[in-house]
Coordinates of N, CA and C in Angstrom, one line a residue:
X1 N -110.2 -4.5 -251.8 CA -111.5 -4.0 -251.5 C -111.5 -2.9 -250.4
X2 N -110.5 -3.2 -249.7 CA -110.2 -1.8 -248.9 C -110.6 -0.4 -249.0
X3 N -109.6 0.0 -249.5 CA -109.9 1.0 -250.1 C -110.6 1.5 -251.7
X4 N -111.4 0.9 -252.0 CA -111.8 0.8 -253.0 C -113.4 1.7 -253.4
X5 N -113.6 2.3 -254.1 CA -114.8 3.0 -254.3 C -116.6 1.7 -254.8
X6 N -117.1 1.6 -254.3 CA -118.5 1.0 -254.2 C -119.2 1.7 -255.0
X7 N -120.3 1.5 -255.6 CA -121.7 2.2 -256.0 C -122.2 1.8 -255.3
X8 N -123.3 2.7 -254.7 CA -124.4 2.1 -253.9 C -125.8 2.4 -254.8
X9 N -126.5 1.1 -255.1 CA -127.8 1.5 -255.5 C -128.9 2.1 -255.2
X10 N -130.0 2.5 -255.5 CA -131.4 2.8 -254.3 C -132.1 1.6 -253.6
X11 N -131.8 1.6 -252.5 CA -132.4 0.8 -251.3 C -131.1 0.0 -250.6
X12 N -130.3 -0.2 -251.0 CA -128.4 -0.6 -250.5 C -128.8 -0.4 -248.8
X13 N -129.0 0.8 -248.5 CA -129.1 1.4 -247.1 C -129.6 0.8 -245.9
X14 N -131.3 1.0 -246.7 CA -132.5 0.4 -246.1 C -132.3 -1.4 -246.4
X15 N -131.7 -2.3 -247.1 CA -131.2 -3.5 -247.3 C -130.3 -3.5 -245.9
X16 N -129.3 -3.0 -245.6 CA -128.7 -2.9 -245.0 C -128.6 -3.0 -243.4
X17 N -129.7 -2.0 -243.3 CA -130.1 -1.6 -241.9 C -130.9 -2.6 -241.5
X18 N -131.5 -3.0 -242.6 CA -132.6 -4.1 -242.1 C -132.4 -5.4 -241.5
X19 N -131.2 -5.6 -242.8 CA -130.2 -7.0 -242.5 C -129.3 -7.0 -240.8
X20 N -128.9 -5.8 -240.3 CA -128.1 -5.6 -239.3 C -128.7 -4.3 -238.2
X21 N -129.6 -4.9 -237.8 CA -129.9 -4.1 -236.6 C -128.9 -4.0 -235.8
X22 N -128.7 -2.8 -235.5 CA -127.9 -2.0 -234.4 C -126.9 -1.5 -235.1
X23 N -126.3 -1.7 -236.4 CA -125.6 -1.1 -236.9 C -125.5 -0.2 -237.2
X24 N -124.9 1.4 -236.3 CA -124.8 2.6 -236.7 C -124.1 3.3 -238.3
X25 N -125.0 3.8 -238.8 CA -124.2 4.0 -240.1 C -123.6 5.6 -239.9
X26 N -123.1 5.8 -240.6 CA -122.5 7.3 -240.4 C -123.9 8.2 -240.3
X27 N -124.0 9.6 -239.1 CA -125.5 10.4 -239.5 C -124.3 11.9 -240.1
X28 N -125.3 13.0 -240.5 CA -124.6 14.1 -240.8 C -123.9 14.6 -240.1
X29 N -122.6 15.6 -240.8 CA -122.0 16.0 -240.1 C -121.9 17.5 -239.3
X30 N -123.9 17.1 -239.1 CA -124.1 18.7 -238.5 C -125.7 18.6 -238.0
X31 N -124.6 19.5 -236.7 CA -125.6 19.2 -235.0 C -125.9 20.4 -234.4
X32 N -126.6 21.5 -233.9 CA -127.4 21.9 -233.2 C -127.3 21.6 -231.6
X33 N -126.1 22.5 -231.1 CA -125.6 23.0 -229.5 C -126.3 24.2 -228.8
X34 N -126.9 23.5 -228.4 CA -127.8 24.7 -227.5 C -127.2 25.4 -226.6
X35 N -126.9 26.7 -226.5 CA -126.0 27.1 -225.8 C -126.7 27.8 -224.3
X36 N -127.7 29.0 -224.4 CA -128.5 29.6 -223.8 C -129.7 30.0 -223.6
X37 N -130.5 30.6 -223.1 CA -131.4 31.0 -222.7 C -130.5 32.5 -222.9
X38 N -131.4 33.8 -223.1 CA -130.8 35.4 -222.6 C -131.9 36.3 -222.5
X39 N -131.7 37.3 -221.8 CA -132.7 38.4 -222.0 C -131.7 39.4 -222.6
X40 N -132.5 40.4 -223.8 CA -131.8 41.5 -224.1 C -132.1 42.3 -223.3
X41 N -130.9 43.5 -223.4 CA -130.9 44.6 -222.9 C -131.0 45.8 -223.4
X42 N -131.5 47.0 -222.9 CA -131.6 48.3 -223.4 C -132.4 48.3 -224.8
X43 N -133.6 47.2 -224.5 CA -134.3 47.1 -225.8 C -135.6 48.5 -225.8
X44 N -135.8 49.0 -224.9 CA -136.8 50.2 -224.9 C -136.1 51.2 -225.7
X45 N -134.4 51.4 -225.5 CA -133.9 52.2 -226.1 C -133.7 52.0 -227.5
X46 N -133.5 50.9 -228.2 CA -133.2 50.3 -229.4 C -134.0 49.7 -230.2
X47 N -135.4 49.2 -229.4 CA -135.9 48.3 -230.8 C -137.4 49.4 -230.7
X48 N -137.6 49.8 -232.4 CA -139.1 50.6 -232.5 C -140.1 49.8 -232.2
X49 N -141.3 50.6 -231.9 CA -142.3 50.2 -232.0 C -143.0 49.3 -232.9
X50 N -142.4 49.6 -233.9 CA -142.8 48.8 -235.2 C -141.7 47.0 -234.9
X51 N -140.5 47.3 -234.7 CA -140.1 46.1 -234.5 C -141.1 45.1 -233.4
X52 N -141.1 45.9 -232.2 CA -141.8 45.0 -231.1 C -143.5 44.5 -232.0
X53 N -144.1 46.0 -232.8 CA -145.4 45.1 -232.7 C -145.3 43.9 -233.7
X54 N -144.0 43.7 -234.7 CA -143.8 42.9 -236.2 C -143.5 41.8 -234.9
X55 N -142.6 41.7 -233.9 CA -142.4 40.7 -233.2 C -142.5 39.4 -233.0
X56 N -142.7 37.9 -233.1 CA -143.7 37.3 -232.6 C -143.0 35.9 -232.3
X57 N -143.4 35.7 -231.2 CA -142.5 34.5 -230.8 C -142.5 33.4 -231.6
X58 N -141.2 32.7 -231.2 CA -140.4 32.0 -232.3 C -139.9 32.5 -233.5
X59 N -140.1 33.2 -234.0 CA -139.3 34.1 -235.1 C -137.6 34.2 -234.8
X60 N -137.2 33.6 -235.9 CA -135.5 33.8 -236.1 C -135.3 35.3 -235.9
X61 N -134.1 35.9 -235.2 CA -133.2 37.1 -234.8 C -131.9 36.5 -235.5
X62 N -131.2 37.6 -235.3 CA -129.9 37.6 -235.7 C -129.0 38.4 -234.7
X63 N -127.4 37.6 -234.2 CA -126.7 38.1 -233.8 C -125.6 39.1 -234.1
X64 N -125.3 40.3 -234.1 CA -123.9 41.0 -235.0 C -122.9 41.4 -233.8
X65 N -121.5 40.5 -234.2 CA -120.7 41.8 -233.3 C -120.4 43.0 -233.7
X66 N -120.3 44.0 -232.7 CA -120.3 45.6 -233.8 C -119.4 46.1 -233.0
X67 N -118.1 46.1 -233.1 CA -117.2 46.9 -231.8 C -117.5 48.0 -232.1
X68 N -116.8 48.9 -230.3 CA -117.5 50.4 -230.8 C -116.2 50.7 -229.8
X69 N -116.0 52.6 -229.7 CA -115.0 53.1 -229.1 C -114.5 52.5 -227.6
X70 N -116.2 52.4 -227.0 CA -116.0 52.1 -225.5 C -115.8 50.3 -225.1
X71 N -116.7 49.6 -226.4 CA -117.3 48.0 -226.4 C -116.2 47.4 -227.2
X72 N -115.9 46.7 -227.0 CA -115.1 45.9 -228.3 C -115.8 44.4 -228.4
X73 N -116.6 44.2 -227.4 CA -117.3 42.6 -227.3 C -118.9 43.0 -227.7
X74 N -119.6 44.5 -228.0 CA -120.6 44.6 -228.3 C -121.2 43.7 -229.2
X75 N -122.4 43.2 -228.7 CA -123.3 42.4 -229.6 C -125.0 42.8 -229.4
X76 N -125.5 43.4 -230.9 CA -126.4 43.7 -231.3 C -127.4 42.5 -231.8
X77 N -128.6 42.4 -231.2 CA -129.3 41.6 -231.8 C -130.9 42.2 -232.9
X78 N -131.1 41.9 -234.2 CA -131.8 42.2 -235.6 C -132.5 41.2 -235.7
X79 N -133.5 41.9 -235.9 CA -134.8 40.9 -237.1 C -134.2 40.3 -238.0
X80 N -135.0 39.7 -239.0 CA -134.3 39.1 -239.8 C -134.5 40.8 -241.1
X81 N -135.5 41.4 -240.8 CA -135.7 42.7 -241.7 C -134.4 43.6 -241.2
X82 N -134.0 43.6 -240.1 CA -133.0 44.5 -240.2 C -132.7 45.4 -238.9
X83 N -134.1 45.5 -238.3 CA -134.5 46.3 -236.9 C -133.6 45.8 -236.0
X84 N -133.3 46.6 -235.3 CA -132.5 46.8 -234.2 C -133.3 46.2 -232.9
X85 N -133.3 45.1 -232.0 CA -134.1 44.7 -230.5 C -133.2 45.1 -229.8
X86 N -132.0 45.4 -229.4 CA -131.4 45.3 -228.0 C -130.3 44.8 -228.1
X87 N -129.0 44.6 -227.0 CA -128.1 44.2 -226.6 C -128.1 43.0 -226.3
X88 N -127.3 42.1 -226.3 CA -126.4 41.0 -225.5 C -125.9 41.6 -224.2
X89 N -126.6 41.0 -223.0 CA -125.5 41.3 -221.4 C -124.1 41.6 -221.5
X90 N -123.1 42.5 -221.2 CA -122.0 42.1 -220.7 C -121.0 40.9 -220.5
X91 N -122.5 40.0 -219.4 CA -121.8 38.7 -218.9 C -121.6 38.0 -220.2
X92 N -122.6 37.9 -221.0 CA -122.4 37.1 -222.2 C -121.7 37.5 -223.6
X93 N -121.2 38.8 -223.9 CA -121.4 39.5 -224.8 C -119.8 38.7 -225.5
X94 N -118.9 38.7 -224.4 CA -117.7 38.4 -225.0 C -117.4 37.1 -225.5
X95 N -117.9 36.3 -224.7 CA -118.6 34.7 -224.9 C -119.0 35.1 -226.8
X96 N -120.0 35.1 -226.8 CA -120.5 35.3 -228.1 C -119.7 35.8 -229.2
X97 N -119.0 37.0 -229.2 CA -118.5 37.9 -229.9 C -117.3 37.2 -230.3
X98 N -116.9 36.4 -229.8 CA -115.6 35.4 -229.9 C -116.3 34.6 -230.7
X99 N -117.2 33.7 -230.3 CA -118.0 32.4 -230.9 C -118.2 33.3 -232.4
X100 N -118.8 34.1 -232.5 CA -118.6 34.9 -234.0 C -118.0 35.1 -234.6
X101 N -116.9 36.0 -234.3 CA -115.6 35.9 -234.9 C -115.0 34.8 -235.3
X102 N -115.0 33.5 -234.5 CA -114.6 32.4 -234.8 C -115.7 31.8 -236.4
X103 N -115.6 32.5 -236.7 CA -116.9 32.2 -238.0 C -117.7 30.5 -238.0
X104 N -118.6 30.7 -236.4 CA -119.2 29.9 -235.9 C -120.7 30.5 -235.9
X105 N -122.0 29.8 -236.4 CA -123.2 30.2 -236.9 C -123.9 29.9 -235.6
X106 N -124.8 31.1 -235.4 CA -125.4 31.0 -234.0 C -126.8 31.1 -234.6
X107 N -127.9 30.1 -234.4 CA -129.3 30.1 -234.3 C -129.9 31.0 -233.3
X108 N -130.6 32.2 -233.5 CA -131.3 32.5 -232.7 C -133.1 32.8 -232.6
X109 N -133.9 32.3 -231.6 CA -135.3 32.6 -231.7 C -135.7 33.1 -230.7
X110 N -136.8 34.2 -230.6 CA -137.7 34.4 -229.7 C -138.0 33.4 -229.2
X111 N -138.0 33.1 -227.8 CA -138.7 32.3 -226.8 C -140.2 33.4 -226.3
X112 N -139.5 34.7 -226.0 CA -140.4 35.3 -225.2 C -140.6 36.8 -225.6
X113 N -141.9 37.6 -225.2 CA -141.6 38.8 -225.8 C -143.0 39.6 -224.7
X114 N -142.6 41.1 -224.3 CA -143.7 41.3 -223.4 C -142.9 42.8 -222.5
X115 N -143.8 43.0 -221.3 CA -143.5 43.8 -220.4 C -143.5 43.9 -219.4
X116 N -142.4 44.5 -218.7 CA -142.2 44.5 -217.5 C -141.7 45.5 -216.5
X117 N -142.8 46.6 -215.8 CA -142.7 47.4 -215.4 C -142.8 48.5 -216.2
X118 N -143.1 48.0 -217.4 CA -143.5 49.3 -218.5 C -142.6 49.5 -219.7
X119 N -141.6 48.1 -219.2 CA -140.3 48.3 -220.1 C -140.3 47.3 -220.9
X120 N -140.6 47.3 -221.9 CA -140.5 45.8 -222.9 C -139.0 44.9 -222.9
X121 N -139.6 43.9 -222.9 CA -138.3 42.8 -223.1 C -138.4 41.8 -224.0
X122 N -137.3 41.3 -224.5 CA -137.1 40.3 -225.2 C -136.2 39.3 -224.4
X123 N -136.9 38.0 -225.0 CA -135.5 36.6 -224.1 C -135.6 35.9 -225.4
X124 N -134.3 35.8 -226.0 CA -134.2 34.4 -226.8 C -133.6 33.5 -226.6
X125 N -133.5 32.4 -227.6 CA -132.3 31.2 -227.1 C -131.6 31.0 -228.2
X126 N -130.3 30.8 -227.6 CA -129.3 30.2 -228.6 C -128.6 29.4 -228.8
X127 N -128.8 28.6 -230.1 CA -128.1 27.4 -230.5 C -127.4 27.9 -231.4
X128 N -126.1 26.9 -231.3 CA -125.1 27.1 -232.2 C -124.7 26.4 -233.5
X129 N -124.8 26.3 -234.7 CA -124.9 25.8 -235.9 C -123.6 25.1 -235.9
X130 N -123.1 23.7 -235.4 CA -121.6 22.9 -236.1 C -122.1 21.9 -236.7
X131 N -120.6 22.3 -237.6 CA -120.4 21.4 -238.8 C -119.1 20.4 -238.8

């Protein structure tokens, strides 16, 4: 009976759990790593007007690494339509660009969206998708 294959019926589970409290049963094998808080950068230069006013907090973004002549850790952050918001910092950029490359899924949302000094900004947060 070891190794042996079981059927399990409808309600097996809930029978189960009920009969043995505290008994952890296996959960999925996929968790949600919050990694940061960020503000983008050089978003006055990069994201249109149309992106900022489509904007609206909590809305999923997307991360891309995009090396370039001078960047090789550049990271662009997109709507889910396609628009361009801004940069990833420096400090974080290589951090990330690795974590992507490693074909590891990064969640990202607007937390925040607004102006400051006349210069619009974006801060999202990012959780990391493992499986």
């Amino acid at each position: 009976m070891a190794n042996e294959i079981v059927t399990v019926s409808a309600g097996t589970i809930e029978t189960i759990t009920a009969k043995n409290k505290g008994v952890d049963l296996l959960k999925p094998l996929k968790k949600d790593i919050y990694l940061k808080d960020l503000y983008l950068y050089n978003v006055g230069k990069r994201a249109s007007e149309t992106a900022m006013a489509a904007l609206k907090e909590g809305d999923e973004v997307v991360l891309k690494h995009e090396k370039t002549l001078y960047d090789e850790f550049m990271i662009i952050c997109y709507t889910k339509d396609g628009l361009s918001l801004g940069e990833v910092g420096e400090f974080d950029e290589e951090i990330f660009s690795r974590i992507l490359d490693a074909g590891k899924e990064l969640y990202c949302q607007v937390v925040r969206k607004g102006l400051a000094h006349d210069e619009p900004f974006v801060r999202i947060s990012v959780t990391m998708k493992d499986y």
